[in-house]
CSV table of N, CA and C in Angstrom, one decimal:
chain,number,residue,atom,x,y,z
A,1,GLN,N,10.0,-5.4,3.7
A,1,GLN,CA,10.0,-5.0,5.1
A,1,GLN,C,8.8,-4.1,5.4
A,2,VAL,N,8.1,-4.3,6.5
A,2,VAL,CA,7.0,-3.5,6.9
A,2,VAL,C,7.2,-3.1,8.4
A,3,GLN,N,7.1,-1.8,8.6
A,3,GLN,CA,7.1,-1.3,10.0
A,3,GLN,C,5.7,-1.0,10.4
A,4,LEU,N,5.4,-1.4,11.7
A,4,LEU,CA,4.0,-1.2,12.2
A,4,LEU,C,4.1,-0.3,13.5
A,5,VAL,N,3.2,0.7,13.6
A,5,VAL,CA,3.2,1.5,14.7
A,5,VAL,C,1.7,1.6,15.2
A,6,GLU,N,1.5,1.1,16.4
A,6,GLU,CA,0.1,1.2,17.0
A,6,GLU,C,-0.1,2.5,17.8
A,7,SER,N,-1.3,3.0,17.8
A,7,SER,CA,-1.6,4.2,18.6
A,7,SER,C,-3.1,4.1,19.0
A,8,GLY,N,-3.5,4.9,20.0
A,8,GLY,CA,-4.9,5.0,20.4
A,8,GLY,C,-5.2,4.3,21.7
A,9,GLY,N,-4.2,3.6,22.3
A,9,GLY,CA,-4.5,3.0,23.6
A,9,GLY,C,-4.7,4.0,24.7
A,10,GLY,N,-5.1,3.5,25.8
A,10,GLY,CA,-5.3,4.4,27.0
A,10,GLY,C,-6.1,3.8,28.1
A,11,LEU,N,-6.5,4.7,29.0
A,11,LEU,CA,-7.4,4.2,30.1
A,11,LEU,C,-8.8,4.6,29.9
A,12,VAL,N,-9.7,3.7,30.0
A,12,VAL,CA,-11.1,3.9,29.8
A,12,VAL,C,-11.9,3.2,30.8
A,13,GLN,N,-13.1,3.7,31.1
A,13,GLN,CA,-14.0,3.0,32.1
A,13,GLN,C,-14.7,1.9,31.4
A,14,ALA,N,-15.1,0.9,32.1
A,14,ALA,CA,-15.9,-0.2,31.6
A,14,ALA,C,-17.2,0.4,30.9
A,15,GLY,N,-17.4,-0.2,29.7
A,15,GLY,CA,-18.5,0.3,28.9
A,15,GLY,C,-18.2,1.3,27.9
A,16,GLY,N,-16.9,1.8,28.0
A,16,GLY,CA,-16.5,2.9,27.1
A,16,GLY,C,-15.9,2.3,25.8
A,17,SER,N,-15.4,3.2,25.0
A,17,SER,CA,-14.9,2.8,23.7
A,17,SER,C,-13.5,3.4,23.4
A,18,LEU,N,-12.7,2.7,22.6
A,18,LEU,CA,-11.4,3.2,22.1
A,18,LEU,C,-11.3,2.8,20.7
A,19,ARG,N,-10.5,3.5,19.9
A,19,ARG,CA,-10.2,3.1,18.5
A,19,ARG,C,-8.7,3.0,18.4
A,20,LEU,N,-8.2,1.8,18.2
A,20,LEU,CA,-6.8,1.7,17.9
A,20,LEU,C,-6.5,1.8,16.4
A,21,SER,N,-5.3,2.4,16.2
A,21,SER,CA,-4.8,2.5,14.8
A,21,SER,C,-3.5,1.8,14.7
A,22,CYS,N,-3.2,1.3,13.5
A,22,CYS,CA,-1.9,0.7,13.2
A,22,CYS,C,-1.4,1.2,11.9
A,23,ALA,N,-0.4,2.1,11.9
A,23,ALA,CA,0.1,2.7,10.7
A,23,ALA,C,1.3,1.8,10.2
A,24,ALA,N,1.2,1.5,8.9
A,24,ALA,CA,2.3,0.7,8.3
A,24,ALA,C,3.1,1.5,7.3
A,25,SER,N,4.4,1.3,7.4
A,25,SER,CA,5.3,1.9,6.4
A,25,SER,C,5.9,0.7,5.6
A,26,GLY,N,6.4,1.0,4.4
A,26,GLY,CA,7.0,0.0,3.6
A,26,GLY,C,6.1,-0.3,2.4
A,27,ARG,N,6.5,-1.3,1.7
A,27,ARG,CA,5.9,-1.6,0.4
A,27,ARG,C,4.7,-2.5,0.6
A,28,SER,N,3.7,-2.3,-0.3
A,28,SER,CA,2.7,-3.3,-0.5
A,28,SER,C,1.8,-3.6,0.7
A,29,PHE,N,1.5,-2.6,1.4
A,29,PHE,CA,0.6,-2.8,2.6
A,29,PHE,C,-0.7,-3.5,2.2
A,30,SER,N,-1.2,-3.2,1.0
A,30,SER,CA,-2.5,-3.7,0.6
A,30,SER,C,-2.4,-5.2,0.2
A,31,THR,N,-1.2,-5.8,0.2
A,31,THR,CA,-1.1,-7.2,-0.1
A,31,THR,C,-1.0,-8.0,1.2
A,32,TYR,N,-1.0,-7.4,2.3
A,32,TYR,CA,-0.9,-8.1,3.6
A,32,TYR,C,-2.2,-8.3,4.3
A,33,SER,N,-2.4,-9.4,4.8
A,33,SER,CA,-3.5,-9.6,5.8
A,33,SER,C,-3.0,-9.0,7.1
A,34,MET,N,-3.9,-8.5,7.9
A,34,MET,CA,-3.6,-7.8,9.1
A,34,MET,C,-4.3,-8.4,10.3
A,35,GLY,N,-3.7,-8.4,11.4
A,35,GLY,CA,-4.3,-9.0,12.6
A,35,GLY,C,-4.1,-8.1,13.8
A,36,TRP,N,-5.0,-8.2,14.8
A,36,TRP,CA,-4.8,-7.6,16.1
A,36,TRP,C,-4.7,-8.7,17.1
A,37,PHE,N,-3.8,-8.6,18.0
A,37,PHE,CA,-3.6,-9.6,19.1
A,37,PHE,C,-3.5,-8.8,20.4
A,38,ARG,N,-3.6,-9.5,21.5
A,38,ARG,CA,-3.4,-8.8,22.8
A,38,ARG,C,-2.7,-9.8,23.8
A,39,GLN,N,-2.1,-9.2,24.8
A,39,GLN,CA,-1.4,-10.0,25.8
A,39,GLN,C,-1.6,-9.3,27.1
A,40,ALA,N,-2.2,-10.0,28.0
A,40,ALA,CA,-2.4,-9.5,29.4
A,40,ALA,C,-1.3,-10.0,30.2
A,41,PRO,N,-1.0,-9.4,31.4
A,41,PRO,CA,0.1,-9.8,32.2
A,41,PRO,C,-0.1,-11.3,32.7
A,42,GLY,N,1.0,-12.0,32.5
A,42,GLY,CA,1.0,-13.4,32.9
A,42,GLY,C,0.3,-14.4,31.9
A,43,LYS,N,-0.2,-13.8,30.8
A,43,LYS,CA,-0.9,-14.7,29.9
A,43,LYS,C,-0.2,-14.7,28.5
A,44,GLU,N,-0.6,-15.7,27.7
A,44,GLU,CA,0.0,-15.7,26.4
A,44,GLU,C,-0.7,-14.7,25.5
A,45,ARG,N,0.0,-14.4,24.4
A,45,ARG,CA,-0.6,-13.5,23.4
A,45,ARG,C,-1.8,-14.2,22.7
A,46,GLU,N,-2.9,-13.5,22.6
A,46,GLU,CA,-4.1,-14.2,22.0
A,46,GLU,C,-4.6,-13.3,20.8
A,47,PHE,N,-5.3,-14.1,19.9
A,47,PHE,CA,-5.9,-13.5,18.8
A,47,PHE,C,-7.1,-12.7,19.2
A,48,VAL,N,-7.2,-11.5,18.5
A,48,VAL,CA,-8.4,-10.6,18.7
A,48,VAL,C,-9.2,-10.5,17.4
A,49,ALA,N,-8.6,-10.1,16.3
A,49,ALA,CA,-9.3,-9.9,15.1
A,49,ALA,C,-8.3,-9.9,13.9
A,50,ALA,N,-8.8,-10.2,12.7
A,50,ALA,CA,-8.0,-10.2,11.6
A,50,ALA,C,-8.8,-9.8,10.3
A,51,ILE,N,-8.1,-9.3,9.3
A,51,ILE,CA,-8.8,-8.8,8.1
A,51,ILE,C,-7.9,-9.1,6.9
A,52,THR,N,-8.5,-9.6,5.9
A,52,THR,CA,-7.7,-10.0,4.7
A,52,THR,C,-7.3,-8.7,3.9
A,53,TRP,N,-6.4,-8.9,2.9
A,53,TRP,CA,-5.8,-7.8,2.3
A,53,TRP,C,-6.8,-6.8,1.7
A,54,SER,N,-7.9,-7.3,1.1
A,54,SER,CA,-8.9,-6.5,0.5
A,54,SER,C,-9.9,-5.9,1.5
A,55,GLY,N,-9.9,-6.4,2.7
A,55,GLY,CA,-10.9,-6.1,3.6
A,55,GLY,C,-12.2,-6.9,3.4
A,56,GLY,N,-12.2,-7.8,2.5
A,56,GLY,CA,-13.4,-8.5,2.2
A,56,GLY,C,-13.8,-9.5,3.3
A,57,SER,N,-12.9,-10.0,4.1
A,57,SER,CA,-13.2,-10.9,5.1
A,57,SER,C,-12.6,-10.5,6.4
A,58,THR,N,-13.4,-10.7,7.5
A,58,THR,CA,-12.9,-10.3,8.8
A,58,THR,C,-13.2,-11.5,9.8
A,59,TYR,N,-12.4,-11.6,10.8
A,59,TYR,CA,-12.5,-12.7,11.8
A,59,TYR,C,-12.3,-12.2,13.2
A,60,TYR,N,-13.0,-12.8,14.1
A,60,TYR,CA,-13.0,-12.3,15.5
A,60,TYR,C,-12.9,-13.4,16.5
A,61,ALA,N,-12.2,-13.1,17.6
A,61,ALA,CA,-12.3,-14.0,18.7
A,61,ALA,C,-13.7,-14.0,19.3
A,62,ASP,N,-14.1,-15.1,19.8
A,62,ASP,CA,-15.5,-15.1,20.4
A,62,ASP,C,-15.7,-14.1,21.5
A,63,SER,N,-14.6,-13.8,22.2
A,63,SER,CA,-14.7,-12.9,23.4
A,63,SER,C,-14.9,-11.5,23.0
A,64,VAL,N,-14.7,-11.1,21.7
A,64,VAL,CA,-14.9,-9.7,21.3
A,64,VAL,C,-15.9,-9.6,20.2
A,65,LYS,N,-16.4,-10.7,19.7
A,65,LYS,CA,-17.4,-10.6,18.6
A,65,LYS,C,-18.6,-9.8,19.0
A,66,GLY,N,-19.0,-8.9,18.2
A,66,GLY,CA,-20.1,-8.0,18.5
A,66,GLY,C,-19.8,-6.7,19.2
A,67,ARG,N,-18.6,-6.7,19.7
A,67,ARG,CA,-18.1,-5.5,20.4
A,67,ARG,C,-17.0,-4.8,19.7
A,68,PHE,N,-16.1,-5.5,19.0
A,68,PHE,CA,-14.9,-5.0,18.3
A,68,PHE,C,-15.2,-5.1,16.8
A,69,THR,N,-14.6,-4.1,16.1
A,69,THR,CA,-14.7,-4.1,14.6
A,69,THR,C,-13.3,-3.8,14.1
A,70,ILE,N,-12.8,-4.6,13.2
A,70,ILE,CA,-11.6,-4.4,12.5
A,70,ILE,C,-11.9,-3.9,11.1
A,71,SER,N,-11.1,-2.9,10.7
A,71,SER,CA,-11.2,-2.3,9.3
A,71,SER,C,-9.8,-1.9,8.9
A,72,ARG,N,-9.8,-1.5,7.6
A,72,ARG,CA,-8.5,-1.1,7.0
A,72,ARG,C,-8.8,0.0,6.0
A,73,ASP,N,-7.8,0.9,5.8
A,73,ASP,CA,-7.8,1.8,4.7
A,73,ASP,C,-6.5,1.7,4.0
A,74,ASN,N,-6.5,1.0,2.9
A,74,ASN,CA,-5.3,0.7,2.2
A,74,ASN,C,-4.7,2.0,1.6
A,75,ALA,N,-5.5,3.0,1.3
A,75,ALA,CA,-4.9,4.3,0.8
A,75,ALA,C,-4.1,5.0,1.9
A,76,LYS,N,-4.4,4.7,3.1
A,76,LYS,CA,-3.7,5.3,4.2
A,76,LYS,C,-2.7,4.4,4.9
A,77,ASN,N,-2.6,3.2,4.4
A,77,ASN,CA,-1.8,2.2,5.0
A,77,ASN,C,-2.0,2.0,6.5
A,78,THR,N,-3.3,1.9,6.8
A,78,THR,CA,-3.7,1.9,8.2
A,78,THR,C,-4.8,0.8,8.5
A,79,VAL,N,-4.6,0.1,9.6
A,79,VAL,CA,-5.7,-0.8,10.0
A,79,VAL,C,-6.2,-0.3,11.4
A,80,TYR,N,-7.5,-0.5,11.6
A,80,TYR,CA,-8.1,0.0,12.8
A,80,TYR,C,-8.7,-1.1,13.6
A,81,LEU,N,-8.9,-0.8,14.9
A,81,LEU,CA,-9.7,-1.7,15.7
A,81,LEU,C,-10.6,-0.8,16.6
A,82,GLN,N,-11.9,-0.8,16.3
A,82,GLN,CA,-12.8,-0.1,17.1
A,82,GLN,C,-13.3,-1.0,18.2
A,83,MET,N,-13.2,-0.6,19.4
A,83,MET,CA,-13.5,-1.4,20.6
A,83,MET,C,-14.6,-0.7,21.3
A,84,ASN,N,-15.8,-1.3,21.4
A,84,ASN,CA,-16.9,-0.8,22.1
A,84,ASN,C,-17.3,-1.7,23.3
A,85,SER,N,-18.0,-1.1,24.2
A,85,SER,CA,-18.5,-1.9,25.4
A,85,SER,C,-17.3,-2.6,26.0
A,86,LEU,N,-16.3,-1.9,26.3
A,86,LEU,CA,-15.1,-2.5,26.9
A,86,LEU,C,-15.3,-3.0,28.3
A,87,LYS,N,-14.6,-4.1,28.6
A,87,LYS,CA,-14.7,-4.7,29.8
A,87,LYS,C,-13.3,-4.8,30.5
A,88,PRO,N,-13.3,-4.9,31.8
A,88,PRO,CA,-12.0,-5.0,32.5
A,88,PRO,C,-11.1,-6.1,31.9
A,89,GLU,N,-11.7,-7.2,31.5
A,89,GLU,CA,-10.9,-8.3,31.0
A,89,GLU,C,-10.3,-8.0,29.6
A,90,ASP,N,-10.7,-6.9,29.0
A,90,ASP,CA,-10.0,-6.5,27.8
A,90,ASP,C,-8.7,-5.8,28.0
A,91,THR,N,-8.4,-5.5,29.3
A,91,THR,CA,-7.1,-4.9,29.6
A,91,THR,C,-5.9,-5.7,29.1
A,92,ALA,N,-5.1,-5.1,28.3
A,92,ALA,CA,-3.9,-5.9,27.8
A,92,ALA,C,-3.1,-4.9,26.9
A,93,VAL,N,-1.9,-5.4,26.5
A,93,VAL,CA,-1.2,-4.7,25.5
A,93,VAL,C,-1.7,-5.2,24.1
A,94,TYR,N,-2.1,-4.3,23.2
A,94,TYR,CA,-2.6,-4.7,22.0
A,94,TYR,C,-1.5,-4.5,20.9
A,95,TYR,N,-1.4,-5.5,20.1
A,95,TYR,CA,-0.4,-5.5,19.0
A,95,TYR,C,-1.1,-5.7,17.6
A,96,CYS,N,-0.6,-5.0,16.7
A,96,CYS,CA,-1.0,-5.3,15.3
A,96,CYS,C,0.1,-6.1,14.6
A,97,ALA,N,-0.3,-6.9,13.6
A,97,ALA,CA,0.7,-7.7,12.9
A,97,ALA,C,0.3,-7.9,11.5
A,98,ALA,N,1.3,-8.1,10.6
A,98,ALA,CA,1.1,-8.2,9.2
A,98,ALA,C,1.5,-9.6,8.7
A,99,MET,N,0.7,-10.2,7.9
A,99,MET,CA,1.0,-11.5,7.3
A,99,MET,C,1.1,-11.4,5.8
A,100,ASN,N,2.2,-11.9,5.3
A,100,ASN,CA,2.4,-11.9,3.9
A,100,ASN,C,1.9,-13.2,3.3
A,101,GLY,N,1.6,-13.2,2.0
A,101,GLY,CA,1.1,-14.5,1.4
A,101,GLY,C,-0.3,-14.7,1.6
A,102,LEU,N,-0.7,-15.9,1.3
A,102,LEU,CA,-2.2,-16.3,1.4
A,102,LEU,C,-2.7,-16.2,2.8
A,103,PRO,N,-3.9,-15.8,3.0
A,103,PRO,CA,-4.4,-15.5,4.4
A,103,PRO,C,-4.9,-16.8,5.0
A,104,PHE,N,-4.0,-17.7,5.4
A,104,PHE,CA,-4.4,-18.9,6.1
A,104,PHE,C,-4.0,-18.8,7.5
A,105,SER,N,-4.8,-19.4,8.4
A,105,SER,CA,-4.4,-19.5,9.8
A,105,SER,C,-4.2,-18.1,10.4
A,106,LEU,N,-5.2,-17.2,10.2
A,106,LEU,CA,-5.1,-15.8,10.6
A,106,LEU,C,-5.1,-15.7,12.1
A,107,ARG,N,-5.5,-16.7,12.8
A,107,ARG,CA,-5.6,-16.7,14.3
A,107,ARG,C,-4.3,-17.1,14.9
A,108,ASP,N,-3.3,-17.6,14.1
A,108,ASP,CA,-2.1,-18.1,14.6
A,108,ASP,C,-1.0,-17.1,14.6
A,109,THR,N,-0.5,-16.8,15.8
A,109,THR,CA,0.6,-15.7,15.9
A,109,THR,C,1.8,-16.1,15.1
A,110,SER,N,2.1,-17.3,15.0
A,110,SER,CA,3.3,-17.8,14.3
A,110,SER,C,3.3,-17.5,12.8
A,111,LYS,N,2.1,-17.3,12.2
A,111,LYS,CA,2.0,-17.1,10.8
A,111,LYS,C,2.3,-15.6,10.4
A,112,TYR,N,2.4,-14.7,11.3
A,112,TYR,CA,2.6,-13.3,11.0
A,112,TYR,C,4.0,-13.0,10.9
A,113,ASN,N,4.3,-12.1,9.9
A,113,ASN,CA,5.7,-11.8,9.6
A,113,ASN,C,6.3,-10.6,10.3
A,114,TYR,N,5.4,-9.6,10.6
A,114,TYR,CA,5.8,-8.4,11.2
A,114,TYR,C,4.9,-8.0,12.3
A,115,TRP,N,5.4,-7.3,13.4
A,115,TRP,CA,4.7,-7.0,14.6
A,115,TRP,C,5.0,-5.5,14.9
A,116,GLY,N,4.0,-4.8,15.5
A,116,GLY,CA,4.2,-3.5,16.1
A,116,GLY,C,4.7,-3.7,17.5
A,117,GLN,N,5.0,-2.5,18.1
A,117,GLN,CA,5.5,-2.5,19.5
A,117,GLN,C,4.5,-2.6,20.6
A,118,GLY,N,3.2,-2.5,20.2
A,118,GLY,CA,2.1,-2.6,21.1
A,118,GLY,C,1.7,-1.3,21.7
A,119,THR,N,0.4,-1.3,22.1
A,119,THR,CA,-0.2,-0.1,22.8
A,119,THR,C,-1.0,-0.6,24.0
A,120,GLN,N,-0.9,0.0,25.1
A,120,GLN,CA,-1.6,-0.4,26.3
A,120,GLN,C,-3.1,0.0,26.3
A,121,VAL,N,-3.9,-0.9,26.6
A,121,VAL,CA,-5.4,-0.6,26.9
A,121,VAL,C,-5.7,-1.0,28.3
A,122,THR,N,-6.2,-0.1,29.1
A,122,THR,CA,-6.6,-0.4,30.4
A,122,THR,C,-8.0,0.0,30.6
A,123,VAL,N,-8.8,-1.0,31.1
A,123,VAL,CA,-10.3,-0.8,31.3
A,123,VAL,C,-10.5,-0.9,32.8
A,124,SER,N,-11.0,0.2,33.4
A,124,SER,CA,-11.3,0.2,34.8
A,124,SER,C,-12.7,-0.2,35.1
A,125,SER,N,-12.9,-0.8,36.2
A,125,SER,CA,-14.3,-1.3,36.5
A,125,SER,C,-15.0,-0.2,37.3
């Protein structure tokens, strides 16, 4: 069992930056691939970024590539999402998620085993 708690959300002006953190408790965090997803009002939850258990591979949605960076610190059981050059369309609740097993289909929400409660990010124009 893994518990995930996101933090770092808030209100920021367009062009600004935020860093989200996701702290994990439970066993074997370093064996999980981790993902960030977001959900805007009236829209489906969508993939943002993912990182494999070792941090050796990262994946991004086209909409955030070059602006967002996912990283992890296995010693601290934490995964991060650095968000730069934020746009109003980045406004959403951001969720982190953990996937057990082999890192296939990291963009697929249904492949993740555990989810955090989400943190709100609001970007004003």
